[in-house]
Amino acid sequence: MVTTFNRYFATWNKNIKFIQEIKLVSASERQTRFQLSITDPEKKINTDWASYPEDTSQAWLATVLKEFPFIDEDKTNYPIVDLTYTKRMRTVLCSTLLLKNGIEYKRYAPMRETVALVKNEREFNGAIFLNDGKILKDKGLNQIAAILER
């Protein structure tokens, strides 16, 4: 039996939204494809089914940027935000900040709270304290590549 489920994403500036469809073909085989829509100019792009990469945030980001390299051209697209939490009736109490250098930081807080924190700190030039004692502030906040539900 083949099972599919979707994950929903948008760029920070909300110009690009996309759906990742994941198909579980067997216990050891997964495939994925993306459906992307751009608001200005209005455009839709669908990819073919491909083997799903290892289940890491870095592999996910590399796959997205390989399929859609134009996302990286506009720096206001970052961070890419996982919106899957808005489609559920429950809240996952863990979110991840993935930096452009591939390092990921877990936040033991709901996605909604993490997105609000990043928005406020970027808007008011604040700082985000990470779980290893580092601080993201000023230009460091621009190093966030994605906010993911993990």
Coordinates of N, CA and C in Angstrom, one line a residue, residues 29-148:
E29 N 11.7 2.6 1.1 CA 11.8 3.5 -0.1 C 10.8 4.6 0.0
R30 N 11.3 5.8 -0.1 CA 10.4 7.0 -0.2 C 10.7 7.8 -1.4
Q31 N 9.7 8.5 -1.9 CA 9.9 9.4 -3.0 C 9.2 10.7 -2.7
T32 N 9.7 11.8 -3.4 CA 9.1 13.1 -3.1 C 9.0 13.9 -4.4
R33 N 8.1 14.8 -4.4 CA 8.0 15.8 -5.5 C 7.5 17.1 -4.9
F34 N 7.7 18.2 -5.7 CA 7.3 19.5 -5.2 C 6.4 20.2 -6.2
Q35 N 5.4 20.9 -5.6 CA 4.5 21.8 -6.4 C 4.7 23.2 -5.9
L36 N 5.3 24.0 -6.7 CA 5.7 25.4 -6.3 C 4.8 26.4 -7.0
S37 N 4.4 27.5 -6.3 CA 3.7 28.6 -7.0 C 4.4 29.9 -6.6
I38 N 4.6 30.7 -7.6 CA 5.2 32.0 -7.4 C 4.1 33.1 -7.6
T39 N 4.1 34.1 -6.8 CA 3.0 35.1 -6.9 C 3.4 36.2 -7.9
D40 N 4.6 36.6 -8.1 CA 4.9 37.7 -9.0 C 6.2 37.4 -9.8
P41 N 6.2 37.1 -11.0 CA 5.0 36.9 -11.9 C 4.4 35.5 -11.5
E42 N 3.1 35.5 -11.7 CA 2.4 34.2 -11.3 C 2.8 33.1 -12.2
K43 N 3.3 32.0 -11.5 CA 3.8 30.9 -12.2 C 3.7 29.6 -11.3
K44 N 3.5 28.5 -11.9 CA 3.4 27.2 -11.2 C 4.5 26.2 -11.8
I45 N 5.1 25.5 -10.9 CA 6.1 24.6 -11.3 C 5.9 23.3 -10.5
N46 N 5.9 22.1 -11.2 CA 5.8 20.8 -10.6 C 7.0 20.0 -11.0
T47 N 7.5 19.3 -10.0 CA 8.7 18.4 -10.3 C 8.2 17.0 -10.4
D48 N 9.0 16.1 -11.0 CA 8.7 14.7 -11.1 C 9.1 14.0 -9.8
W49 N 8.6 12.8 -9.6 CA 8.9 12.0 -8.4 C 10.4 11.7 -8.5
A50 N 11.1 11.9 -7.3 CA 12.5 11.5 -7.2 C 12.7 10.8 -5.9
S51 N 13.8 10.1 -5.8 CA 14.1 9.4 -4.5 C 14.3 10.5 -3.4
Y52 N 13.7 10.2 -2.3 CA 13.7 11.1 -1.1 C 15.1 11.0 -0.5
P53 N 15.7 12.2 -0.2 CA 17.0 12.2 0.4 C 17.0 11.7 1.8
E54 N 18.1 11.5 2.4 CA 18.2 11.2 3.8 C 17.4 12.2 4.6
D55 N 16.8 11.8 5.7 CA 15.9 12.6 6.4 C 16.6 13.6 7.4
T56 N 17.3 14.6 6.8 CA 18.0 15.6 7.6 C 17.5 16.9 7.0
S57 N 17.6 18.0 7.8 CA 17.3 19.3 7.4 C 18.2 19.8 6.3
Q58 N 19.5 19.5 6.4 CA 20.4 19.9 5.3 C 20.1 19.2 4.0
A59 N 19.8 17.9 4.0 CA 19.5 17.2 2.7 C 18.2 17.8 2.1
W60 N 17.2 18.2 3.0 CA 16.0 18.8 2.5 C 16.3 20.1 1.8
L61 N 17.0 21.0 2.5 CA 17.4 22.3 1.9 C 18.1 22.1 0.6
A62 N 19.1 21.2 0.5 CA 19.9 21.0 -0.7 C 18.9 20.5 -1.8
T63 N 18.0 19.7 -1.5 CA 17.0 19.2 -2.5 C 16.2 20.4 -3.1
V64 N 15.7 21.2 -2.2 CA 14.9 22.3 -2.6 C 15.7 23.3 -3.5
L65 N 16.9 23.6 -3.1 CA 17.7 24.6 -3.8 C 18.2 23.9 -5.1
K66 N 18.3 22.6 -5.2 CA 18.7 22.0 -6.5 C 17.5 22.0 -7.4
E67 N 16.3 21.8 -6.9 CA 15.1 21.9 -7.8 C 14.7 23.3 -8.2
F68 N 14.9 24.3 -7.3 CA 14.5 25.6 -7.5 C 15.7 26.6 -7.2
P69 N 16.7 26.6 -8.0 CA 17.9 27.5 -7.6 C 17.6 29.0 -7.6
F70 N 16.5 29.4 -8.2 CA 16.2 30.8 -8.2 C 15.8 31.3 -6.8
I71 N 15.4 30.4 -5.9 CA 15.1 30.8 -4.5 C 16.3 31.5 -3.9
D72 N 17.5 31.0 -4.2 CA 18.7 31.5 -3.6 C 19.1 32.9 -4.1
E73 N 18.6 33.3 -5.3 CA 18.9 34.5 -5.9 C 18.4 35.7 -5.1
D74 N 17.3 35.6 -4.5 CA 16.7 36.7 -3.8 C 16.8 36.4 -2.3
K75 N 17.7 37.2 -1.6 CA 18.0 36.9 -0.2 C 16.8 37.2 0.7
T76 N 15.8 38.0 0.2 CA 14.6 38.2 1.1 C 13.7 37.0 1.1
N77 N 14.0 35.9 0.4 CA 13.3 34.7 0.4 C 13.5 33.9 1.7
Y78 N 14.7 34.2 2.4 CA 15.1 33.5 3.6 C 14.6 34.1 4.8
P79 N 14.3 33.3 5.8 CA 14.3 31.9 5.9 C 13.0 31.3 5.2
I80 N 13.1 30.0 4.8 CA 12.0 29.3 4.3 C 11.3 28.7 5.5
V81 N 10.0 28.9 5.6 CA 9.2 28.5 6.8 C 8.3 27.3 6.5
D82 N 8.4 26.3 7.4 CA 7.6 25.1 7.3 C 6.2 25.5 7.9
L83 N 5.2 25.5 7.0 CA 3.8 25.9 7.5 C 2.9 24.7 7.7
T84 N 3.5 23.5 7.8 CA 2.7 22.3 8.0 C 1.9 22.4 9.3
Y85 N 2.4 23.0 10.3 CA 1.8 23.1 11.6 C 0.4 23.8 11.5
T86 N 0.2 24.7 10.5 CA -1.0 25.4 10.3 C -2.1 24.5 9.8
K87 N -1.8 23.4 9.3 CA -2.8 22.5 8.7 C -3.2 21.4 9.7
R88 N -2.7 21.3 10.8 CA -3.0 20.3 11.8 C -3.8 20.7 12.9
M89 N -4.4 19.8 13.6 CA -5.2 20.1 14.8 C -4.4 20.0 16.1
R90 N -3.1 19.7 15.9 CA -2.3 19.5 17.1 C -1.0 20.4 16.9
T91 N -0.3 20.6 18.0 CA 0.9 21.3 18.0 C 2.1 20.5 18.3
V92 N 3.2 20.6 17.5 CA 4.4 19.9 17.7 C 5.3 20.8 18.5
L93 N 5.8 20.3 19.6 CA 6.5 21.2 20.5 C 8.0 21.3 20.3
C94 N 8.4 21.2 19.0 CA 9.8 21.3 18.7 C 9.9 21.9 17.3
S95 N 10.8 22.9 17.2 CA 11.1 23.5 15.9 C 12.6 23.6 15.8
T96 N 13.1 23.8 14.5 CA 14.5 23.8 14.2 C 14.8 25.1 13.4
L97 N 15.9 25.7 13.8 CA 16.5 26.8 13.0 C 17.6 26.2 12.2
L98 N 17.5 26.2 10.9 CA 18.6 25.7 10.0 C 19.4 26.9 9.5
L99 N 20.6 26.9 9.8 CA 21.5 28.0 9.3 C 22.0 27.7 7.9
K100 N 22.4 28.7 7.2 CA 22.9 28.5 5.8 C 24.2 27.7 5.8
N101 N 24.9 27.7 6.9 CA 26.2 26.9 6.9 C 25.9 25.4 7.2
G102 N 24.6 25.0 7.4 CA 24.2 23.6 7.6 C 24.0 23.3 9.1
I103 N 24.3 24.1 10.0 CA 24.2 23.9 11.4 C 22.7 24.0 11.8
E104 N 22.2 23.1 12.6 CA 20.8 23.3 13.0 C 20.7 23.4 14.5
Y105 N 19.7 24.2 14.9 CA 19.5 24.4 16.4 C 18.1 24.1 16.7
K106 N 17.9 23.2 17.6 CA 16.5 22.8 18.1 C 16.0 23.9 19.1
R107 N 14.8 24.2 18.9 CA 14.1 25.0 19.9 C 12.9 24.2 20.4
Y108 N 12.9 24.1 21.7 CA 11.8 23.3 22.3 C 10.6 24.2 22.6
A109 N 10.1 24.7 21.5 CA 9.0 25.6 21.5 C 8.2 25.4 20.2
P110 N 6.9 25.7 20.2 CA 6.1 25.5 19.0 C 6.6 26.3 17.8
M111 N 6.3 25.9 16.6 CA 6.6 26.6 15.4 C 6.1 28.0 15.4
R112 N 4.9 28.2 15.8 CA 4.3 29.5 15.8 C 5.1 30.5 16.7
E113 N 5.6 30.0 17.8 CA 6.4 30.9 18.7 C 7.8 31.1 18.1
T114 N 8.4 30.2 17.4 CA 9.7 30.3 16.8 C 9.6 31.3 15.6
V115 N 8.6 31.2 14.8 CA 8.4 32.1 13.7 C 8.2 33.6 14.2
A116 N 7.4 33.7 15.3 CA 7.1 35.0 15.8 C 8.4 35.6 16.4
L117 N 9.2 34.8 17.0 CA 10.5 35.2 17.6 C 11.4 35.7 16.5
V118 N 11.6 35.0 15.4 CA 12.5 35.4 14.3 C 12.0 36.7 13.7
K119 N 10.6 36.8 13.5 CA 10.1 38.0 12.9 C 10.4 39.2 13.8
N120 N 10.1 39.1 15.1 CA 10.3 40.2 16.0 C 11.8 40.6 16.1
E121 N 12.7 39.6 16.2 CA 14.1 39.9 16.3 C 14.7 40.5 15.1
R122 N 14.2 40.1 13.9 CA 14.6 40.7 12.6 C 14.1 42.1 12.5
E123 N 12.9 42.3 12.9 CA 12.3 43.6 12.8 C 12.9 44.7 13.7
F124 N 13.3 44.3 14.9 CA 13.8 45.2 15.9 C 15.3 45.0 16.2
N125 N 16.0 44.4 15.2 CA 17.4 44.1 15.4 C 17.8 43.5 16.7
G126 N 17.1 42.6 17.1 CA 17.3 41.9 18.4 C 18.3 40.7 18.3
A127 N 18.1 39.8 19.2 CA 19.0 38.6 19.2 C 18.3 37.4 19.5
I128 N 18.7 36.2 19.0 CA 18.2 34.9 19.4 C 19.3 34.1 20.1
F129 N 19.0 33.7 21.2 CA 20.0 32.9 22.0 C 19.8 31.4 21.6
L130 N 20.9 30.8 21.2 CA 20.8 29.4 20.7 C 21.2 28.4 21.9
N131 N 20.9 27.2 21.7 CA 21.1 26.2 22.8 C 22.5 25.8 23.0
D132 N 23.5 26.3 22.2 CA 24.9 26.0 22.5 C 25.6 27.3 23.1
G133 N 24.8 28.3 23.5 CA 25.3 29.5 24.0 C 25.6 30.6 23.0
K134 N 25.6 30.3 21.7 CA 25.8 31.3 20.7 C 24.6 32.2 20.6
I135 N 24.9 33.4 20.1 CA 23.8 34.4 19.9 C 23.8 34.8 18.4
L136 N 22.6 34.7 17.8 CA 22.4 35.2 16.5 C 21.8 36.7 16.6
K137 N 22.5 37.6 16.1 CA 22.1 39.0 16.1 C 22.5 39.7 14.9
D138 N 21.9 40.9 14.6 CA 22.2 41.7 13.4 C 22.2 40.8 12.2
K139 N 23.4 40.8 11.5 CA 23.6 40.0 10.3 C 23.4 38.5 10.5
G140 N 23.7 38.1 11.7 CA 23.5 36.7 12.0 C 22.1 36.2 11.8
L141 N 21.1 37.0 12.0 CA 19.7 36.6 11.8 C 19.5 36.3 10.3
N142 N 20.3 36.9 9.4 CA 20.1 36.7 8.0 C 20.7 35.3 7.6
Q143 N 21.4 34.7 8.5 CA 22.0 33.4 8.3 C 21.0 32.2 8.4
I144 N 19.8 32.5 8.9 CA 18.8 31.5 9.0 C 18.2 31.1 7.7
A145 N 18.5 29.9 7.2 CA 18.0 29.4 5.9 C 16.6 28.9 6.0
A146 N 16.2 28.3 7.1 CA 14.9 27.7 7.2 C 14.4 27.5 8.7
I147 N 13.1 27.6 8.9 CA 12.5 27.3 10.2 C 11.7 26.1 9.9
L148 N 12.1 25.0 10.5 CA 11.4 23.7 10.2 C 10.8 23.1 11.4

